[in-house]
C-alpha cells in the first residue's frame, strides 16, 4: 500500500485510541466467560471424580449450545452500530431489543428440546455409569440458564454497537464473582452437591441477564424506543444471523475434525493437541477483542456514510492484527519452558508438543489478520459472504486433515493443516476487503 494513501498520524492515533478503548474491555469480558467453567470445575472437583466427569460432559454440551448462538452478539453489534452511525439512537436500540426477543425465543426452544432429551445427549458422549447421573442432573438444571445466556449475548451486541464494551466487562466480572460465591454456598454450605453448582451458575446467569436488561430498558425509555416484540424486527434479526450461524457451525466442524484426527494419532498426540488447542483458544480471545472493536467501529462508519473512514480504520486494524499476532507468537515461543510443565510432565507429550507449537506460533500473524477482517466484514453486515467463505475453507481443510493419519503425519502435520485452514480464510477475507464490495453505507445494509 502506498504511503500517500495512509491516513495522517493524527487520524491513526485517533483510530488507535478508539480500538484500544473498545478492545481492552472486550478482552476482559471474553476471558471472564471461561472462568465460569474453571470455577465450577475447581469446586465440583472436590466432590469426586464421577461428579467432575459429569460436569465435563454437561459443560461440553452447554458451551456448544452457547457458541452456536454467538451470532446473536455479532449480528446485533453490526445492526446497532450502523444506526448509531446514522444518528438514529431510538432505531438502534429498537434493533437491539428485537435481537433480545429473538434470544429469548431461541433460549426457550433450547430448554424445551434439552430437558426431555438430556439422558440421550449425555449418552452420546459415552459417559460411564457413575458419571451419567451427575451429567444429567447438571445439564437439566444448567439448561434453564441458557435463555439468560442468550439474552446476555444479544444485549452484549447492543452495547458493543453503542460503542460500550466497558459495561459487558463489569457485568462479566460481577457474574463471575457471584457464580463463585453461590457455588461454594450451595455445593458445600447447603450440601446440594453438583446440583448446587448448577443452580449457582443459573442464578448468576439470570443476574447478568437482568443487569443487561436494566441497561437496555433505561436506554429504550430515554430515547423513546418500544420494548414490545415486533415480528418483522425479530424475523429480520434471525435472517441477519442465519449466515453467521452457518459460519460458526463450519468453524466448529473444523475444530471437531481436528480433534477427531488427533485422537487417531495416539494418546500422546491427542493430549498435546488438547494443550495446543487451549493455548490457541486463549490467543484467539486477544485477537477476537480487536475483531469486536472492528465490528462496532466499522458498523458506525458505514452507518454514517463514511466509506473512506471505514477503509482507513480497516487498514489500521489489519496492522494491529499483524503486530498482535507477532507478539503472541513470540510470547508462545519464549514462555514455553514455563507453561509446558504446567500442562504435562510426560516426555512423550512434550516431544510431540514442541514442533507443533512452533507451527502455531509462526501462524499467529495470519490469525491476527483473519480475526480482524472477520470482524470488519461482520461489522459491515457481510454475513452471507462470511458463510460461503467458511464453507469453502471447511471443504479445503477437511480432506487435508483427514489424510494426515493416512500419510503417516503426526500432530505437527495436523497443525500444518490448521495453518492452511487459516491461510485460506485469510485469502478469502482479504479478497473481499480488497474488492470493496463489503462497503455498503447507510443505516441498514
Short mmCIF file of C-alpha atoms in Angstrom, two decimals:
data_model
loop_
_atom_site.label_atom_id
_atom_site.label_comp_id
_atom_site.label_asym_id
_atom_site.label_seq_id
_atom_site.Cartn_x
_atom_site.Cartn_y
_atom_site.Cartn_z
CA UNK A 1 0.00 0.00 0.00
CA UNK A 2 1.45 3.40 -0.98
CA UNK A 3 2.48 5.86 1.70
CA UNK A 4 0.32 8.55 0.11
CA UNK A 5 -2.81 6.52 0.82
CA UNK A 6 -2.04 6.23 4.53
CA UNK A 7 -4.07 8.48 6.83
CA UNK A 8 -2.28 11.29 8.72
CA UNK A 9 -0.68 10.47 12.07
CA UNK A 10 -3.42 12.30 13.97
CA UNK A 11 -6.08 10.15 12.32
CA UNK A 12 -4.09 6.98 13.04
CA UNK A 13 -3.74 7.99 16.68
CA UNK A 14 -7.50 8.59 16.88
CA UNK A 15 -8.15 5.15 15.42
CA UNK A 16 -5.65 3.60 17.83
CA UNK A 17 -7.31 5.20 20.87
CA UNK A 18 -10.72 4.03 19.73
CA UNK A 19 -9.54 0.48 19.00
CA UNK A 20 -7.83 0.21 22.40
CA UNK A 21 -10.77 1.72 24.30
CA UNK A 22 -13.10 -0.92 22.82
CA UNK A 23 -10.74 -3.90 22.54
CA UNK A 24 -9.24 -3.93 26.06
CA UNK A 25 -12.57 -4.15 27.95
CA UNK A 26 -13.85 -6.62 25.32
CA UNK A 27 -10.82 -8.85 26.01
CA UNK A 28 -11.55 -8.74 29.73
CA UNK A 29 -15.16 -9.77 29.16
CA UNK A 30 -14.14 -12.58 26.80
CA UNK A 31 -11.66 -14.01 29.30
CA UNK A 32 -14.18 -13.74 32.16
CA UNK A 33 -16.63 -16.09 30.43
CA UNK A 34 -14.44 -19.26 30.56
CA UNK A 35 -13.76 -18.54 34.23
CA UNK A 36 -17.33 -19.70 34.97
CA UNK A 37 -16.34 -23.22 33.90
CA UNK A 38 -12.99 -23.07 35.70
CA UNK A 39 -14.68 -22.05 38.95
CA UNK A 40 -17.29 -24.79 38.61
CA UNK A 41 -14.59 -27.37 37.85
CA UNK A 42 -12.48 -26.36 40.85
CA UNK A 43 -15.45 -26.55 43.23
CA UNK A 44 -17.06 -29.70 41.81
CA UNK A 45 -13.67 -31.43 41.50
CA UNK A 46 -13.52 -31.74 45.30
CA UNK A 47 -16.80 -33.67 45.34
CA UNK A 48 -15.25 -36.60 43.45
CA UNK A 49 -14.12 -37.84 40.04
CA UNK A 50 -17.59 -39.02 38.84
CA UNK A 51 -19.03 -35.59 39.60
CA UNK A 52 -16.20 -33.84 37.75
CA UNK A 53 -16.62 -36.19 34.78
CA UNK A 54 -20.35 -35.45 34.74
CA UNK A 55 -19.64 -31.71 34.83
CA UNK A 56 -17.20 -32.05 31.90
CA UNK A 57 -19.80 -33.77 29.72
CA UNK A 58 -22.64 -31.38 30.57
CA UNK A 59 -20.36 -28.34 30.14
CA UNK A 60 -19.30 -29.52 26.68
CA UNK A 61 -22.97 -29.63 25.63
CA UNK A 62 -23.76 -26.26 27.22
CA UNK A 63 -20.75 -24.47 25.75
CA UNK A 64 -21.63 -25.83 22.30
CA UNK A 65 -25.18 -24.51 22.65
CA UNK A 66 -23.95 -21.05 23.60
CA UNK A 67 -21.23 -20.90 20.92
CA UNK A 68 -23.70 -21.88 18.19
CA UNK A 69 -25.82 -18.83 19.04
CA UNK A 70 -22.93 -16.35 19.27
CA UNK A 71 -24.35 -14.78 16.10
CA UNK A 72 -26.83 -13.04 18.42
CA UNK A 73 -23.97 -10.82 19.59
CA UNK A 74 -22.29 -10.41 16.20
CA UNK A 75 -25.36 -9.58 14.11
CA UNK A 76 -26.77 -7.26 16.77
CA UNK A 77 -23.49 -5.36 17.09
CA UNK A 78 -23.37 -4.63 13.36
CA UNK A 79 -27.04 -3.62 13.07
CA UNK A 80 -26.99 -1.36 16.13
CA UNK A 81 -23.64 0.26 15.20
CA UNK A 82 -24.95 1.19 11.75
CA UNK A 83 -27.90 3.04 13.24
CA UNK A 84 -25.64 4.74 15.78
CA UNK A 85 -23.50 5.97 12.90
CA UNK A 86 -26.63 7.22 11.13
CA UNK A 87 -27.51 9.19 14.29
CA UNK A 88 -30.72 7.24 14.93
CA UNK A 89 -30.37 6.02 18.52
CA UNK A 90 -34.06 5.07 19.00
CA UNK A 91 -33.85 2.81 15.93
CA UNK A 92 -30.51 1.41 17.13
CA UNK A 93 -31.96 0.39 20.49
CA UNK A 94 -35.12 -0.93 18.83
CA UNK A 95 -32.90 -3.15 16.65
CA UNK A 96 -31.18 -4.40 19.79
CA UNK A 97 -34.50 -5.12 21.50
CA UNK A 98 -35.51 -7.28 18.51
CA UNK A 99 -32.28 -9.25 18.96
CA UNK A 100 -33.04 -9.77 22.65
CA UNK A 101 -36.56 -11.06 21.89
CA UNK A 102 -35.03 -13.46 19.34
CA UNK A 103 -32.57 -14.65 22.00
CA UNK A 104 -35.42 -15.31 24.42
CA UNK A 105 -37.34 -17.33 21.82
CA UNK A 106 -34.29 -19.39 20.85
CA UNK A 107 -33.44 -19.98 24.51
CA UNK A 108 -36.96 -21.24 25.24
CA UNK A 109 -36.69 -23.66 22.28
CA UNK A 110 -33.32 -24.99 23.54
CA UNK A 111 -34.77 -25.59 27.02
CA UNK A 112 -37.85 -27.33 25.61
CA UNK A 113 -35.70 -29.63 23.46
CA UNK A 114 -32.98 -30.36 26.01
CA UNK A 115 -34.96 -31.15 29.17
CA UNK A 116 -36.59 -34.35 27.81
CA UNK A 117 -33.54 -35.42 25.76
CA UNK A 118 -30.85 -34.85 28.41
CA UNK A 119 -30.20 -38.59 29.05
CA UNK A 120 -29.84 -39.26 25.32
CA UNK A 121 -27.50 -36.30 24.82
CA UNK A 122 -25.29 -37.45 27.69
CA UNK A 123 -25.22 -41.00 26.31
CA UNK A 124 -23.78 -39.67 23.02
CA UNK A 125 -20.56 -38.90 24.92
CA UNK A 126 -20.28 -42.49 26.15
CA UNK A 127 -20.30 -41.43 29.80
CA UNK A 128 -19.64 -44.07 32.46
CA UNK A 129 -22.48 -45.39 34.60
CA UNK A 130 -21.13 -43.46 37.60
CA UNK A 131 -20.77 -40.11 35.76
CA UNK A 132 -24.03 -40.25 33.79
CA UNK A 133 -26.48 -39.30 36.58
CA UNK A 134 -24.33 -36.32 37.57
CA UNK A 135 -24.09 -35.16 33.96
CA UNK A 136 -27.87 -35.41 33.51
CA UNK A 137 -28.54 -33.54 36.77
CA UNK A 138 -26.12 -30.72 35.91
CA UNK A 139 -27.40 -30.46 32.32
CA UNK A 140 -31.10 -30.36 33.23
CA UNK A 141 -30.58 -27.61 35.79
CA UNK A 142 -28.00 -25.57 33.88
CA UNK A 143 -30.01 -25.59 30.67
CA UNK A 144 -32.52 -23.36 32.48
CA UNK A 145 -29.86 -20.63 32.33
CA UNK A 146 -29.49 -20.82 28.55
CA UNK A 147 -32.22 -18.22 27.81
CA UNK A 148 -30.41 -15.85 30.17
CA UNK A 149 -27.06 -16.51 28.46
CA UNK A 150 -28.55 -15.90 25.02
CA UNK A 151 -30.07 -12.65 26.29
CA UNK A 152 -26.59 -11.75 27.57
CA UNK A 153 -25.16 -12.41 24.09
CA UNK A 154 -27.76 -10.24 22.34
CA UNK A 155 -27.56 -7.46 24.94
CA UNK A 156 -23.76 -7.52 24.73
CA UNK A 157 -24.19 -6.94 21.00
CA UNK A 158 -26.45 -3.97 21.73
CA UNK A 159 -23.88 -2.33 24.00
CA UNK A 160 -20.99 -3.07 21.65
CA UNK A 161 -22.99 -1.49 18.84
CA UNK A 162 -23.47 1.54 21.08
CA UNK A 163 -19.63 1.60 21.37
CA UNK A 164 -19.74 0.43 25.01
CA UNK A 165 -17.53 -2.54 25.89
CA UNK A 166 -16.96 -1.48 29.50
CA UNK A 167 -20.41 -2.40 30.79
CA UNK A 168 -20.10 -6.01 29.49
CA UNK A 169 -16.74 -6.22 31.30
CA UNK A 170 -18.25 -5.06 34.59
CA UNK A 171 -21.22 -7.42 34.24
CA UNK A 172 -18.90 -10.34 33.41
CA UNK A 173 -16.72 -9.67 36.47
CA UNK A 174 -19.77 -9.37 38.75
CA UNK A 175 -21.25 -12.55 37.26
CA UNK A 176 -18.02 -14.49 37.78
CA UNK A 177 -17.76 -13.33 41.41
CA UNK A 178 -21.42 -14.17 42.12
CA UNK A 179 -21.01 -17.56 40.46
CA UNK A 180 -18.08 -18.45 42.71
CA UNK A 181 -19.81 -17.39 45.92
CA UNK A 182 -23.08 -19.10 45.03
CA UNK A 183 -21.33 -22.31 44.01
CA UNK A 184 -19.41 -22.60 47.27
CA UNK A 185 -22.51 -21.77 49.31
CA UNK A 186 -24.87 -24.15 47.53
CA UNK A 187 -22.45 -27.04 46.94
CA UNK A 188 -20.92 -27.15 50.41
CA UNK A 189 -22.96 -24.80 52.62
CA UNK A 190 -26.36 -26.14 51.54
CA UNK A 191 -24.98 -29.60 50.77
CA UNK A 192 -26.58 -29.73 47.30
CA UNK A 193 -23.55 -31.24 45.59
CA UNK A 194 -23.32 -30.91 41.81
CA UNK A 195 -26.91 -29.67 41.65
CA UNK A 196 -25.83 -26.72 43.83
CA UNK A 197 -23.11 -25.86 41.33
CA UNK A 198 -25.65 -25.89 38.50
CA UNK A 199 -28.13 -23.73 40.42
CA UNK A 200 -25.38 -21.28 41.40
CA UNK A 201 -24.42 -20.83 37.75
CA UNK A 202 -28.05 -20.41 36.66
CA UNK A 203 -28.68 -17.76 39.32
CA UNK A 204 -25.50 -15.88 38.30
CA UNK A 205 -26.55 -16.04 34.63
CA UNK A 206 -30.03 -14.73 35.46
CA UNK A 207 -28.43 -11.89 37.39
CA UNK A 208 -26.23 -10.99 34.42
CA UNK A 209 -29.21 -11.02 32.06
CA UNK A 210 -31.19 -8.83 34.49
CA UNK A 211 -28.32 -6.32 34.67
CA UNK A 212 -28.16 -6.08 30.89
CA UNK A 213 -31.93 -5.72 30.59
CA UNK A 214 -31.92 -2.85 33.09
CA UNK A 215 -29.32 -1.02 30.97
CA UNK A 216 -31.19 -1.66 27.69
CA UNK A 217 -34.61 -0.75 29.14
CA UNK A 218 -33.22 2.52 30.52
CA UNK A 219 -31.76 3.34 27.12
CA UNK A 220 -35.04 2.49 25.39
CA UNK A 221 -37.04 4.73 27.72
CA UNK A 222 -34.52 7.55 27.39
CA UNK A 223 -34.77 7.52 23.60
CA UNK A 224 -38.43 6.57 23.27
CA UNK A 225 -37.80 3.13 21.72
CA UNK A 226 -40.51 0.48 22.02
CA UNK A 227 -39.80 -2.63 24.11
CA UNK A 228 -42.63 -4.71 22.68
CA UNK A 229 -41.82 -7.72 20.48
CA UNK A 230 -42.04 -6.90 16.79
CA UNK A 231 -42.48 -9.90 14.50
CA UNK A 232 -40.90 -8.22 11.48
CA UNK A 233 -37.94 -6.99 13.53
CA UNK A 234 -37.36 -10.40 15.14
CA UNK A 235 -37.55 -12.05 11.71
CA UNK A 236 -35.02 -9.54 10.33
CA UNK A 237 -32.67 -10.29 13.24
CA UNK A 238 -32.95 -14.01 12.53
CA UNK A 239 -32.29 -13.51 8.82
CA UNK A 240 -29.20 -11.40 9.57
CA UNK A 241 -27.93 -14.03 11.99
CA UNK A 242 -28.56 -17.11 9.83
CA UNK A 243 -25.41 -16.73 7.66
CA UNK A 244 -23.30 -16.17 10.77
CA UNK A 245 -24.79 -19.37 12.22
CA UNK A 246 -23.57 -21.24 9.13
CA UNK A 247 -20.13 -19.65 9.56
CA UNK A 248 -19.97 -20.64 13.23
CA UNK A 249 -21.11 -24.22 12.60
CA UNK A 250 -18.49 -24.57 9.83
CA UNK A 251 -15.79 -23.35 12.19
CA UNK A 252 -16.96 -25.75 14.90
CA UNK A 253 -16.78 -28.56 12.32
CA UNK A 254 -13.14 -27.66 11.62
CA UNK A 255 -12.27 -27.92 15.31
CA UNK A 256 -14.16 -31.19 15.73
CA UNK A 257 -12.42 -32.73 12.71
CA UNK A 258 -9.03 -31.63 14.06
CA UNK A 259 -9.72 -33.24 17.44
CA UNK A 260 -11.03 -36.44 15.82
CA UNK A 261 -7.88 -36.71 13.68
CA UNK A 262 -5.65 -36.06 16.70
CA UNK A 263 -7.43 -38.87 18.57
CA UNK A 264 -6.49 -41.27 15.76
CA UNK A 265 -2.82 -40.33 16.06
CA UNK A 266 -2.43 -41.72 19.58
CA UNK A 267 -2.70 -40.76 23.23
CA UNK A 268 0.39 -38.52 23.28
CA UNK A 269 -0.78 -36.67 20.16
CA UNK A 270 -4.32 -36.05 21.37
CA UNK A 271 -3.02 -34.91 24.77
CA UNK A 272 -0.60 -32.49 23.10
CA UNK A 273 -3.38 -31.37 20.73
CA UNK A 274 -5.63 -30.53 23.67
CA UNK A 275 -2.89 -28.39 25.22
CA UNK A 276 -2.26 -26.54 21.95
CA UNK A 277 -5.98 -26.05 21.36
CA UNK A 278 -6.31 -24.49 24.82
CA UNK A 279 -3.43 -22.09 24.10
CA UNK A 280 -4.77 -21.35 20.61
CA UNK A 281 -8.18 -20.51 22.10
CA UNK A 282 -6.58 -18.21 24.70
CA UNK A 283 -4.70 -16.31 21.99
CA UNK A 284 -7.92 -16.17 19.98
CA UNK A 285 -9.51 -14.19 22.82
CA UNK A 286 -6.88 -11.46 22.44
CA UNK A 287 -7.32 -11.30 18.66
CA UNK A 288 -11.11 -11.53 18.92
CA UNK A 289 -11.11 -8.44 21.13
CA UNK A 290 -9.70 -6.44 18.20
CA UNK A 291 -12.32 -8.03 15.94
CA UNK A 292 -15.08 -6.92 18.32
CA UNK A 293 -13.74 -3.36 18.19
CA UNK A 294 -13.81 -3.72 14.40
CA UNK A 295 -17.45 -4.79 14.36
CA UNK A 296 -18.52 -1.77 16.37
CA UNK A 297 -16.34 0.84 14.64
CA UNK A 298 -16.89 -0.34 11.05
CA UNK A 299 -20.66 -0.53 11.53
CA UNK A 300 -20.70 3.03 12.88
CA UNK A 301 -18.62 4.42 10.00
CA UNK A 302 -20.77 2.74 7.37
CA UNK A 303 -23.95 3.92 9.08
CA UNK A 304 -22.55 7.46 8.95
CA UNK A 305 -21.95 7.11 5.18
CA UNK A 306 -18.19 7.43 5.75
CA UNK A 307 -16.76 4.84 3.36
CA UNK A 308 -13.28 6.38 3.45
CA UNK A 309 -13.23 6.29 7.26
CA UNK A 310 -14.25 2.62 7.15
CA UNK A 311 -11.38 1.84 4.76
CA UNK A 312 -8.87 3.70 6.92
CA UNK A 313 -9.88 2.03 10.17
CA UNK A 314 -9.91 -1.36 8.42
CA UNK A 315 -6.33 -0.76 7.26
CA UNK A 316 -5.27 0.27 10.76
CA UNK A 317 -6.91 -2.73 12.40
CA UNK A 318 -5.15 -5.10 9.99
CA UNK A 319 -1.87 -3.57 11.14
CA UNK A 320 -2.97 -4.13 14.73
CA UNK A 321 -3.83 -7.75 13.90
CA UNK A 322 -0.43 -8.46 12.34
CA UNK A 323 1.52 -6.87 15.20
CA UNK A 324 -0.64 -8.61 17.83
CA UNK A 325 -0.10 -11.94 16.06
CA UNK A 326 3.67 -11.45 16.01
CA UNK A 327 3.70 -10.55 19.72
CA UNK A 328 1.54 -13.55 20.65
CA UNK A 329 3.70 -15.89 18.57
CA UNK A 330 6.88 -14.66 20.23
CA UNK A 331 5.31 -14.95 23.70
CA UNK A 332 4.30 -18.52 22.92
CA UNK A 333 7.86 -19.49 22.00
CA UNK A 334 9.62 -17.55 24.76
CA UNK A 335 7.37 -18.74 27.59
CA UNK A 336 7.12 -22.40 26.54
CA UNK A 337 9.62 -23.58 29.23
CA UNK A 338 7.30 -22.03 31.83
CA UNK A 339 3.88 -23.28 30.74
CA UNK A 340 4.62 -26.71 29.22
CA UNK A 341 5.49 -28.30 32.61
CA UNK A 342 2.23 -26.89 33.99
CA UNK A 343 0.28 -28.89 31.41
CA UNK A 344 2.22 -32.14 31.30
CA UNK A 345 5.28 -33.91 32.71
CA UNK A 346 5.09 -36.72 30.16
CA UNK A 347 8.22 -36.59 27.93
CA UNK A 348 6.33 -38.17 25.01
CA UNK A 349 3.66 -35.45 25.12
CA UNK A 350 6.29 -32.72 25.46
CA UNK A 351 8.26 -34.04 22.47
CA UNK A 352 5.10 -34.15 20.37
CA UNK A 353 4.05 -30.72 21.55
CA UNK A 354 7.16 -28.67 20.74
CA UNK A 355 7.31 -28.80 16.90
CA UNK A 356 3.54 -28.36 16.58
CA UNK A 357 3.75 -25.40 18.95
CA UNK A 358 6.30 -23.76 16.67
CA UNK A 359 3.89 -24.06 13.73
CA UNK A 360 1.14 -22.42 15.81
CA UNK A 361 3.47 -19.59 16.87
CA UNK A 362 4.54 -18.87 13.28
CA UNK A 363 0.92 -18.80 12.13
CA UNK A 364 -0.25 -16.18 14.66
CA UNK A 365 0.23 -13.16 12.33
CA UNK A 366 -2.07 -14.95 9.86
CA UNK A 367 -4.59 -15.48 12.66
CA UNK A 368 -4.34 -11.79 13.54
CA UNK A 369 -5.34 -10.76 10.01
CA UNK A 370 -8.13 -13.36 9.90
CA UNK A 371 -9.75 -12.26 13.17
CA UNK A 372 -9.58 -8.58 12.25
CA UNK A 373 -11.02 -8.98 8.75
CA UNK A 374 -13.68 -11.33 10.11
CA UNK A 375 -14.71 -8.54 12.50
CA UNK A 376 -14.63 -5.92 9.74
CA UNK A 377 -16.96 -7.92 7.50
CA UNK A 378 -19.26 -8.74 10.42
CA UNK A 379 -19.43 -5.04 11.25
CA UNK A 380 -20.33 -4.39 7.63
CA UNK A 381 -23.16 -6.94 7.85
CA UNK A 382 -21.50 -9.08 5.16
CA UNK A 383 -22.73 -12.34 6.73
CA UNK A 384 -23.60 -14.24 3.52
CA UNK A 385 -20.04 -13.87 2.20
CA UNK A 386 -18.61 -15.00 5.54
CA UNK A 387 -20.82 -18.09 5.43
CA UNK A 388 -19.72 -19.08 1.92
CA UNK A 389 -16.07 -18.32 2.67
CA UNK A 390 -16.13 -20.54 5.78
CA UNK A 391 -17.85 -23.36 3.91
CA UNK A 392 -15.11 -23.17 1.25
CA UNK A 393 -12.47 -23.22 3.98
CA UNK A 394 -14.08 -26.31 5.54
CA UNK A 395 -14.15 -28.02 2.12
CA UNK A 396 -10.39 -27.40 1.71
CA UNK A 397 -9.43 -28.30 5.28
CA UNK A 398 -11.45 -31.50 5.81
CA UNK A 399 -9.78 -33.73 3.19
CA UNK A 400 -6.28 -32.44 4.01
CA UNK A 401 -6.74 -33.06 7.74
CA UNK A 402 -8.32 -36.49 7.24
CA UNK A 403 -5.36 -37.54 5.08
CA UNK A 404 -2.82 -36.72 7.83
CA UNK A 405 -3.04 -40.19 9.50
CA UNK A 406 -3.17 -41.95 6.13
CA UNK A 407 0.16 -40.44 5.08
CA UNK A 408 1.78 -41.08 8.46
CA UNK A 409 1.73 -37.43 9.50
CA UNK A 410 1.72 -36.52 13.16
CA UNK A 411 0.44 -33.62 15.22
CA UNK A 412 2.77 -31.14 13.50
CA UNK A 413 1.24 -32.08 10.14
CA UNK A 414 -2.26 -31.67 11.61
CA UNK A 415 -1.44 -28.16 12.82
CA UNK A 416 0.08 -27.52 9.41
CA UNK A 417 -3.39 -28.33 8.06
CA UNK A 418 -4.87 -25.91 10.63
CA UNK A 419 -2.46 -23.23 9.38
CA UNK A 420 -3.61 -23.99 5.82
CA UNK A 421 -7.19 -23.51 7.03
CA UNK A 422 -6.34 -20.09 8.49
CA UNK A 423 -4.44 -19.15 5.31
CA UNK A 424 -7.47 -19.99 3.15
CA UNK A 425 -9.64 -17.91 5.49
CA UNK A 426 -7.20 -15.02 5.21
CA UNK A 427 -7.19 -15.24 1.41
CA UNK A 428 -10.99 -15.23 1.14
CA UNK A 429 -11.36 -12.35 3.62
CA UNK A 430 -8.53 -10.32 2.07
CA UNK A 431 -10.04 -10.76 -1.40
CA UNK A 432 -13.39 -9.45 -0.14
CA UNK A 433 -11.97 -6.43 1.64
CA UNK A 434 -9.79 -5.52 -1.34
CA UNK A 435 -12.79 -5.74 -3.67
CA UNK A 436 -14.65 -3.06 -1.69
CA UNK A 437 -17.96 -4.90 -2.12
CA UNK A 438 -18.40 -5.04 1.65
CA UNK A 439 -18.69 -1.25 1.78
CA UNK A 440 -22.43 -0.61 1.80
CA UNK A 441 -23.26 2.63 3.60
CA UNK A 442 -26.48 3.71 5.29
CA UNK A 443 -28.50 2.87 8.40
CA UNK A 444 -29.26 -0.63 7.04
CA UNK A 445 -27.34 -2.87 4.67
#
